[in-house]
Amino acid sequence: MMKSLFFALFLLSLLLIRSAAKATTQDSSSISNKITMQCKEDEIITKKKEGRRYQIIAAEVWESLAERMEEKYPEKFRFHRTVWNKFPDGTDNITIGGFAPEDNFISGEHVLFLASFHNNDVTLSQFQVMIYLLQSFIESFTVVLPFSPVGTMERIVQEGQVATAATHAHMFSSLPNCGRPTRLMVYDLHTLQNRFYLHGNAIASLQTAIPLLKDKIFNNSSKIDAIAFPDDGAAKRFSSMFISEKNIEIIICGKSRDDDKRKVVIQTGNAKGRNVVIIDDLVQTGGTLYETAKVLVEGGAESVSAFVTHAVFPNDSWKRFSKGGDRSNYISKFWVTNSNPTVTNRILTDDGMFEVLDIMDLIVNDL
């Protein structure tokens, strides 16, 4: 009797083991199938993205960029020139490219709009074009606004002031819907929380131009071995992008009160014997950059360079940093991108102080 019972239990154990093994095999097979299916889906999405062709409409200042994109990547882009005219009374007389009488190159297509909001007049004109395009039965709409000039006006300190960053966000959010939200690509937006002003029909796609700087400073000929930030905000924004770089000193500066004056000081890091590059998102007159460079040199830096994504330089203040200018004595090299072409097209690079880095390939890759 006991033998029969043990034998029955033995058989039951074998059945349970076989059942568990079969289930494990099925689970493993199921997981493997799911991974394979996910890989195939990812491959399809990648191929679909790589195979996507954009019809480009560009603000007037970006037409040369659009032409270069079409010339270098003809399988990916086709540029249609827009006529940005005015009637005698000053109102817009715009004819958007791509709407030929015999053929419509825009309807049903992925449309890329290269925007530049360098003044209020062109901004309104471009919003009129965007509305028209979104009402033209397009497949998708991507706006590349490399530099958002209202990015620094995201909050007010007294009633009556207008936070123009919020105004632009409302305008984007109120654009017509083509079946999916408008993708708004912006580079190194001054305050990242600005993205949350957008709602409804527009979604921010925040990008950075730091890869352009890395290509410059992390090569065999570069002597850069320290990164400096003019304030804690810039450090929080960009320092994580350099964590993986070996033998790079991170220096954080900031303003400290000295009696009735506020002056820039080194808060963390050591500049002695280092070749330093100061990084920030934008430059206005450059006063803070200049004071930061001065403190770094006084702290023993071997050389100081600067990189900013957006060159604003009101009243051609970039000239003060050119050779012979009153702010050329501490910074030996100044890198900017062409995100704001109305300014960078005027910057002289002959003396070797300024170098304008092209964002074209960055835009193509980030799409």
Tab-separated table of C-alpha atoms in Angstrom:
chain	number	residue	atom	x	y	z
A	1	MET	CA	0.000	0.000	0.000
A	2	MET	CA	2.773	2.393	1.005
A	3	LYS	CA	4.722	1.462	-2.131
A	4	SER	CA	1.693	2.241	-4.319
A	5	LEU	CA	1.264	5.592	-2.574
A	6	PHE	CA	4.932	6.530	-3.021
A	7	PHE	CA	4.783	5.445	-6.671
A	8	ALA	CA	1.688	7.584	-7.259
A	9	LEU	CA	3.359	10.571	-5.631
A	10	PHE	CA	6.470	9.958	-7.737
A	11	LEU	CA	4.409	9.927	-10.945
A	12	LEU	CA	2.575	13.089	-9.863
A	13	SER	CA	5.910	14.834	-9.199
A	14	LEU	CA	7.159	13.876	-12.661
A	15	LEU	CA	3.981	15.232	-14.243
A	16	LEU	CA	4.287	18.493	-12.329
A	17	ILE	CA	7.963	18.855	-13.319
A	18	ARG	CA	7.147	18.184	-17.006
A	19	SER	CA	4.252	20.633	-16.859
A	20	ALA	CA	6.432	23.336	-15.265
A	21	ALA	CA	9.213	22.739	-17.791
A	22	LYS	CA	6.722	22.997	-20.657
A	23	ALA	CA	5.280	26.222	-19.234
A	24	THR	CA	8.788	27.663	-18.818
A	25	THR	CA	9.620	26.733	-22.402
A	26	GLN	CA	6.379	28.355	-23.601
A	27	ASP	CA	7.069	31.483	-21.504
A	28	SER	CA	10.620	31.698	-22.863
A	29	SER	CA	9.308	31.212	-26.385
A	30	SER	CA	6.627	33.852	-25.788
A	31	ILE	CA	9.180	36.350	-24.431
A	32	SER	CA	11.505	35.605	-27.350
A	33	ASN	CA	8.635	36.136	-29.805
A	34	LYS	CA	7.687	39.404	-28.122
A	35	ILE	CA	11.291	40.661	-28.280
A	36	THR	CA	11.511	39.658	-31.952
A	37	MET	CA	8.211	41.422	-32.707
A	38	GLN	CA	9.361	44.558	-30.826
A	39	CYS	CA	12.652	44.567	-32.748
A	40	LYS	CA	10.746	44.278	-36.017
A	41	GLU	CA	8.393	47.095	-35.004
A	42	ASP	CA	11.364	49.299	-34.024
A	43	GLU	CA	13.018	48.478	-37.353
A	44	ILE	CA	9.845	49.404	-39.254
A	45	ILE	CA	9.525	52.683	-37.336
A	46	THR	CA	13.205	53.501	-37.980
A	47	LYS	CA	12.890	52.728	-41.685
A	48	LYS	CA	9.684	54.733	-41.892
A	49	LYS	CA	11.365	57.692	-40.171
A	50	GLU	CA	14.460	57.450	-42.363
A	51	GLY	CA	12.302	57.168	-45.461
A	52	ARG	CA	10.169	60.192	-44.582
A	53	ARG	CA	10.450	63.046	-47.053
A	54	TYR	CA	9.755	66.608	-45.981
A	55	GLN	CA	8.429	69.483	-48.035
A	56	ILE	CA	10.267	72.556	-46.707
A	57	ILE	CA	8.728	75.989	-46.350
A	58	ALA	CA	11.149	78.544	-44.904
A	59	ALA	CA	11.190	82.025	-43.465
A	60	GLU	CA	13.156	84.338	-45.728
A	61	VAL	CA	16.279	84.322	-43.541
A	62	TRP	CA	16.345	80.506	-43.627
A	63	GLU	CA	16.028	80.077	-47.390
A	64	SER	CA	19.761	79.462	-47.859
A	65	LEU	CA	19.625	76.771	-45.148
A	66	ALA	CA	16.644	75.135	-46.856
A	67	GLU	CA	18.516	75.131	-50.173
A	68	ARG	CA	21.551	73.491	-48.560
A	69	MET	CA	19.374	70.841	-46.902
A	70	GLU	CA	17.762	69.979	-50.238
A	71	GLU	CA	21.125	69.925	-52.004
A	72	LYS	CA	22.804	67.660	-49.442
A	73	TYR	CA	19.817	65.390	-48.734
A	74	PRO	CA	17.711	65.404	-51.947
A	75	GLU	CA	16.010	62.143	-51.012
A	76	LYS	CA	14.810	63.623	-47.705
A	77	PHE	CA	13.929	67.262	-48.454
A	78	ARG	CA	12.326	69.350	-51.162
A	79	PHE	CA	12.340	73.114	-50.740
A	80	HIS	CA	9.538	75.357	-52.032
A	81	ARG	CA	10.355	79.051	-52.033
A	82	THR	CA	7.767	81.417	-50.553
A	83	VAL	CA	7.291	85.004	-51.713
A	84	TRP	CA	7.139	87.265	-48.654
A	85	ASN	CA	5.800	90.527	-50.124
A	86	LYS	CA	3.833	93.445	-48.703
A	87	PHE	CA	0.942	95.425	-50.097
A	88	PRO	CA	1.405	99.218	-50.293
A	89	ASP	CA	-0.480	99.576	-46.989
A	90	GLY	CA	2.082	97.352	-45.228
A	91	THR	CA	-0.079	94.238	-44.834
A	92	ASP	CA	1.161	90.832	-45.936
A	93	ASN	CA	1.055	89.692	-49.546
A	94	ILE	CA	2.411	86.147	-49.205
A	95	THR	CA	2.461	83.365	-51.795
A	96	ILE	CA	3.492	80.010	-50.326
A	97	GLY	CA	5.596	77.733	-52.504
A	98	GLY	CA	4.507	74.210	-53.404
A	99	PHE	CA	0.995	75.089	-54.538
A	100	ALA	CA	1.502	74.973	-58.306
A	101	PRO	CA	-1.675	75.307	-60.427
A	102	GLU	CA	-1.072	71.913	-62.049
A	103	ASP	CA	0.162	70.054	-58.972
A	104	ASN	CA	-0.065	70.400	-55.185
A	105	PHE	CA	3.199	69.317	-53.539
A	106	ILE	CA	1.961	70.061	-50.000
A	107	SER	CA	-1.309	68.186	-49.493
A	108	GLY	CA	-0.819	64.771	-47.901
A	109	GLU	CA	2.874	65.461	-47.203
A	110	HIS	CA	5.106	65.876	-44.152
A	111	VAL	CA	5.809	69.597	-43.985
A	112	LEU	CA	8.849	71.173	-42.325
A	113	PHE	CA	8.703	74.884	-41.569
A	114	LEU	CA	11.958	76.715	-40.779
A	115	ALA	CA	10.962	79.651	-38.574
A	116	SER	CA	12.738	82.773	-37.380
A	117	PHE	CA	11.026	85.146	-34.960
A	118	HIS	CA	13.638	87.910	-35.023
A	119	ASN	CA	10.989	90.646	-34.978
A	120	ASN	CA	7.236	90.907	-34.428
A	121	ASP	CA	6.458	91.677	-38.075
A	122	VAL	CA	7.989	88.483	-39.495
A	123	THR	CA	6.580	86.469	-36.585
A	124	LEU	CA	2.985	87.365	-37.449
A	125	SER	CA	3.638	86.705	-41.143
A	126	GLN	CA	4.967	83.249	-40.368
A	127	PHE	CA	1.996	82.372	-38.160
A	128	GLN	CA	-0.290	83.228	-41.079
A	129	VAL	CA	1.658	80.810	-43.284
A	130	MET	CA	1.576	78.089	-40.617
A	131	ILE	CA	-2.211	78.369	-40.322
A	132	TYR	CA	-2.595	78.050	-44.101
A	133	LEU	CA	-0.328	75.008	-44.248
A	134	LEU	CA	-2.161	73.247	-41.425
A	135	GLN	CA	-5.432	73.765	-43.288
A	136	SER	CA	-3.984	72.194	-46.451
A	137	PHE	CA	-4.618	68.515	-45.549
A	138	ILE	CA	-0.990	67.792	-44.719
A	139	GLU	CA	0.198	64.557	-43.083
A	140	SER	CA	2.296	66.182	-40.333
A	141	PHE	CA	3.710	69.577	-39.425
A	142	THR	CA	7.106	70.230	-37.836
A	143	VAL	CA	8.276	73.725	-36.959
A	144	VAL	CA	12.002	74.230	-36.421
A	145	LEU	CA	12.514	77.419	-34.424
A	146	PRO	CA	16.220	77.186	-33.563
A	147	PHE	CA	16.143	80.297	-31.372
A	148	SER	CA	13.157	81.450	-29.346
A	149	PRO	CA	13.840	85.145	-28.684
A	150	VAL	CA	11.052	85.380	-26.091
A	151	GLY	CA	12.465	82.481	-24.063
A	152	THR	CA	13.873	84.866	-21.447
A	153	MET	CA	10.491	86.562	-20.902
A	154	GLU	CA	8.674	83.675	-19.263
A	155	ARG	CA	7.701	85.413	-16.015
A	156	ILE	CA	6.852	88.872	-14.709
A	157	VAL	CA	7.905	90.789	-11.604
A	158	GLN	CA	5.013	93.258	-11.524
A	159	GLU	CA	1.420	93.409	-12.716
A	160	GLY	CA	1.034	94.780	-16.210
A	161	GLN	CA	4.150	93.172	-17.644
A	162	VAL	CA	3.535	90.739	-20.498
A	163	ALA	CA	5.214	87.319	-20.410
A	164	THR	CA	5.708	87.053	-24.161
A	165	ALA	CA	6.922	83.455	-23.892
A	166	ALA	CA	3.423	82.544	-22.724
A	167	THR	CA	1.890	84.597	-25.545
A	168	HIS	CA	3.867	82.718	-28.207
A	169	ALA	CA	2.944	79.424	-26.541
A	170	HIS	CA	-0.749	80.339	-26.724
A	171	MET	CA	-0.377	81.178	-30.407
A	172	PHE	CA	1.284	77.844	-31.166
A	173	SER	CA	-1.257	75.954	-29.079
A	174	SER	CA	-4.116	77.611	-30.987
A	175	LEU	CA	-2.874	76.526	-34.419
A	176	PRO	CA	-5.225	74.278	-36.417
A	177	ASN	CA	-4.805	70.532	-36.014
A	178	CYS	CA	-3.755	68.467	-39.032
A	179	GLY	CA	-4.688	65.224	-37.294
A	180	ARG	CA	-1.738	65.231	-34.937
A	181	PRO	CA	-0.062	67.939	-32.826
A	182	THR	CA	2.430	70.347	-34.339
A	183	ARG	CA	5.981	69.434	-33.328
A	184	LEU	CA	7.911	72.541	-32.237
A	185	MET	CA	11.679	71.961	-32.276
A	186	VAL	CA	13.690	74.524	-30.278
A	187	TYR	CA	17.397	74.487	-29.432
A	188	ASP	CA	18.656	75.249	-25.926
A	189	LEU	CA	15.511	77.005	-24.787
A	190	HIS	CA	16.497	79.499	-22.082
A	191	THR	CA	14.107	78.122	-19.468
A	192	LEU	CA	13.052	74.501	-19.899
A	193	GLN	CA	9.731	74.974	-18.122
A	194	ASN	CA	8.549	77.075	-21.075
A	195	ARG	CA	7.549	73.805	-22.726
A	196	PHE	CA	4.662	73.511	-20.257
A	197	TYR	CA	3.105	76.719	-21.597
A	198	LEU	CA	2.220	74.739	-24.726
A	199	HIS	CA	-0.997	72.765	-24.744
A	200	GLY	CA	-3.430	71.136	-27.113
A	201	ASN	CA	-2.217	71.355	-30.693
A	202	ALA	CA	1.529	71.895	-30.150
A	203	ILE	CA	4.192	69.857	-28.354
A	204	ALA	CA	7.734	71.074	-27.655
A	205	SER	CA	10.666	68.996	-28.864
A	206	LEU	CA	13.652	70.423	-26.998
A	207	GLN	CA	17.084	69.926	-28.562
A	208	THR	CA	20.625	71.058	-27.793
A	209	ALA	CA	23.554	72.341	-29.833
A	210	ILE	CA	26.141	70.989	-27.383
A	211	PRO	CA	27.146	68.187	-29.830
A	212	LEU	CA	28.548	70.893	-32.125
A	213	LEU	CA	30.810	72.115	-29.324
A	214	LYS	CA	31.881	68.589	-28.416
A	215	ASP	CA	32.963	68.005	-32.012
A	216	LYS	CA	35.208	71.049	-31.670
A	217	ILE	CA	36.777	70.569	-28.260
A	218	PHE	CA	37.045	66.781	-27.931
A	219	ASN	CA	39.479	66.089	-30.738
A	220	ASN	CA	43.209	65.407	-30.874
A	221	SER	CA	44.185	69.022	-31.544
A	222	SER	CA	42.061	70.598	-28.802
A	223	LYS	CA	43.647	71.569	-25.480
A	224	ILE	CA	40.346	72.157	-23.671
A	225	ASP	CA	40.402	70.358	-20.323
A	226	ALA	CA	37.862	72.340	-18.285
A	227	ILE	CA	34.238	73.413	-18.670
A	228	ALA	CA	33.029	76.549	-16.877
A	229	PHE	CA	29.514	77.808	-16.312
A	230	PRO	CA	28.776	81.464	-15.546
A	231	ASP	CA	26.032	80.585	-13.056
A	232	ASP	CA	24.355	77.689	-11.309
A	233	GLY	CA	21.495	77.670	-13.817
A	234	ALA	CA	23.811	76.980	-16.750
A	235	ALA	CA	25.602	74.307	-14.696
A	236	LYS	CA	22.357	72.478	-13.918
A	237	ARG	CA	21.387	72.760	-17.557
A	238	PHE	CA	24.567	71.555	-19.272
A	239	SER	CA	26.955	69.884	-16.804
A	240	SER	CA	25.304	66.452	-17.109
A	241	MET	CA	26.259	66.428	-20.801
A	242	PHE	CA	29.949	66.266	-19.836
A	243	ILE	CA	29.860	63.722	-16.988
A	244	SER	CA	31.141	60.928	-19.232
A	245	GLU	CA	34.144	62.968	-20.377
A	246	LYS	CA	37.352	62.002	-18.575
A	247	ASN	CA	39.883	64.469	-17.176
A	248	ILE	CA	37.515	67.409	-17.570
A	249	GLU	CA	37.385	69.888	-14.689
A	250	ILE	CA	33.913	71.330	-14.040
A	251	ILE	CA	34.010	74.930	-12.819
A	252	ILE	CA	30.891	76.721	-11.608
A	253	CYS	CA	30.883	80.487	-11.198
A	254	GLY	CA	28.274	82.806	-9.772
A	255	LYS	CA	27.645	86.318	-8.546
A	256	SER	CA	28.542	87.227	-4.991
A	257	ARG	CA	27.824	90.482	-3.182
A	258	ASP	CA	30.888	92.537	-2.266
A	259	ASP	CA	29.726	95.578	-0.292
A	260	ASP	CA	27.249	97.275	-2.639
A	261	LYS	CA	28.477	95.491	-5.764
A	262	ARG	CA	27.836	92.046	-7.184
A	263	LYS	CA	30.801	90.385	-8.808
A	264	VAL	CA	31.451	87.028	-10.451
A	265	VAL	CA	33.446	84.520	-8.399
A	266	ILE	CA	34.497	80.875	-8.810
A	267	GLN	CA	32.225	78.840	-6.547
A	268	THR	CA	33.477	75.311	-7.293
A	269	GLY	CA	36.349	73.920	-9.345
A	270	ASN	CA	39.915	75.025	-10.036
A	271	ALA	CA	40.948	76.948	-13.150
A	272	LYS	CA	44.699	76.969	-12.480
A	273	GLY	CA	46.674	75.700	-15.480
A	274	ARG	CA	43.483	74.760	-17.334
A	275	ASN	CA	42.289	75.546	-20.843
A	276	VAL	CA	38.699	76.500	-20.133
A	277	VAL	CA	35.599	76.923	-22.288
A	278	ILE	CA	32.659	78.861	-20.818
A	279	ILE	CA	29.243	77.490	-21.842
A	280	ASP	CA	25.874	79.243	-21.828
A	281	ASP	CA	22.686	79.111	-23.858
A	282	LEU	CA	22.748	82.693	-25.137
A	283	VAL	CA	24.679	85.931	-25.061
A	284	GLN	CA	23.218	89.418	-25.010
A	285	THR	CA	25.844	92.132	-24.494
A	286	GLY	CA	28.265	89.572	-23.060
A	287	GLY	CA	28.941	91.330	-19.774
A	288	THR	CA	28.564	88.185	-17.640
A	289	LEU	CA	30.714	86.122	-20.017
A	290	TYR	CA	33.417	88.760	-19.932
A	291	GLU	CA	33.422	88.932	-16.120
A	292	THR	CA	33.497	85.116	-15.920
A	293	ALA	CA	36.471	84.957	-18.293
A	294	LYS	CA	38.267	87.621	-16.260
A	295	VAL	CA	37.790	85.658	-13.015
A	296	LEU	CA	39.025	82.446	-14.664
A	297	VAL	CA	42.187	84.125	-15.976
A	298	GLU	CA	42.814	85.680	-12.562
A	299	GLY	CA	42.329	82.169	-11.130
A	300	GLY	CA	45.240	80.881	-13.199
A	301	ALA	CA	43.526	79.608	-16.371
A	302	GLU	CA	45.951	79.004	-19.227
A	303	SER	CA	43.350	80.074	-21.806
A	304	VAL	CA	39.634	80.865	-21.913
A	305	SER	CA	37.193	80.277	-24.766
A	306	ALA	CA	33.415	80.699	-24.903
A	307	PHE	CA	30.496	78.873	-26.491
A	308	VAL	CA	26.888	80.039	-26.693
A	309	THR	CA	24.150	78.542	-28.813
A	310	HIS	CA	22.328	81.803	-29.514
A	311	ALA	CA	24.122	85.018	-30.428
A	312	VAL	CA	21.799	87.964	-29.706
A	313	PHE	CA	24.395	90.770	-29.463
A	314	PRO	CA	22.096	93.824	-29.650
A	315	ASN	CA	23.623	96.852	-31.394
A	316	ASP	CA	26.442	94.698	-32.819
A	317	SER	CA	27.945	94.288	-29.354
A	318	TRP	CA	29.903	91.285	-30.699
A	319	LYS	CA	32.431	93.818	-31.994
A	320	ARG	CA	33.607	94.395	-28.425
A	321	PHE	CA	34.939	90.798	-28.361
A	322	SER	CA	36.672	90.996	-31.764
A	323	LYS	CA	40.413	91.609	-31.933
A	324	GLY	CA	41.078	95.117	-30.715
A	325	GLY	CA	37.739	95.384	-28.912
A	326	ASP	CA	37.569	96.367	-25.259
A	327	ARG	CA	36.469	92.833	-24.281
A	328	SER	CA	38.970	90.846	-26.349
A	329	ASN	CA	41.672	90.574	-23.696
A	330	TYR	CA	40.404	87.512	-21.787
A	331	ILE	CA	38.579	85.340	-24.334
A	332	SER	CA	40.755	83.840	-27.065
A	333	LYS	CA	38.033	82.013	-29.033
A	334	PHE	CA	34.277	82.565	-29.281
A	335	TRP	CA	31.986	79.877	-30.758
A	336	VAL	CA	28.351	80.608	-31.623
A	337	THR	CA	25.841	78.772	-33.815
A	338	ASN	CA	23.880	80.249	-36.705
A	339	SER	CA	20.584	79.758	-34.822
A	340	ASN	CA	19.999	83.522	-35.096
A	341	PRO	CA	21.157	84.270	-38.661
A	342	THR	CA	20.117	87.919	-38.691
A	343	VAL	CA	22.990	88.459	-36.225
A	344	THR	CA	25.525	85.780	-37.135
A	345	ASN	CA	25.415	86.744	-40.826
A	346	ARG	CA	26.965	90.065	-39.752
A	347	ILE	CA	29.638	88.683	-37.430
A	348	LEU	CA	33.121	88.956	-38.919
A	349	THR	CA	35.222	85.831	-38.532
A	350	ASP	CA	38.360	86.957	-40.372
A	351	ASP	CA	40.358	87.745	-37.215
A	352	GLY	CA	39.888	84.221	-35.819
A	353	MET	CA	38.050	85.291	-32.676
A	354	PHE	CA	34.562	84.181	-33.752
A	355	GLU	CA	33.583	80.912	-35.379
A	356	VAL	CA	29.980	80.299	-36.416
A	357	LEU	CA	28.971	76.622	-36.145
A	358	ASP	CA	26.364	75.399	-38.622
A	359	ILE	CA	23.255	73.714	-37.162
A	360	MET	CA	22.045	72.157	-40.445
A	361	ASP	CA	23.187	68.573	-39.865
A	362	LEU	CA	22.067	68.822	-36.255
A	363	ILE	CA	18.538	69.670	-37.393
A	364	VAL	CA	18.537	66.818	-39.931
A	365	ASN	CA	19.654	64.299	-37.296
A	366	ASP	CA	17.201	65.572	-34.674
A	367	LEU	CA	14.230	65.250	-37.007
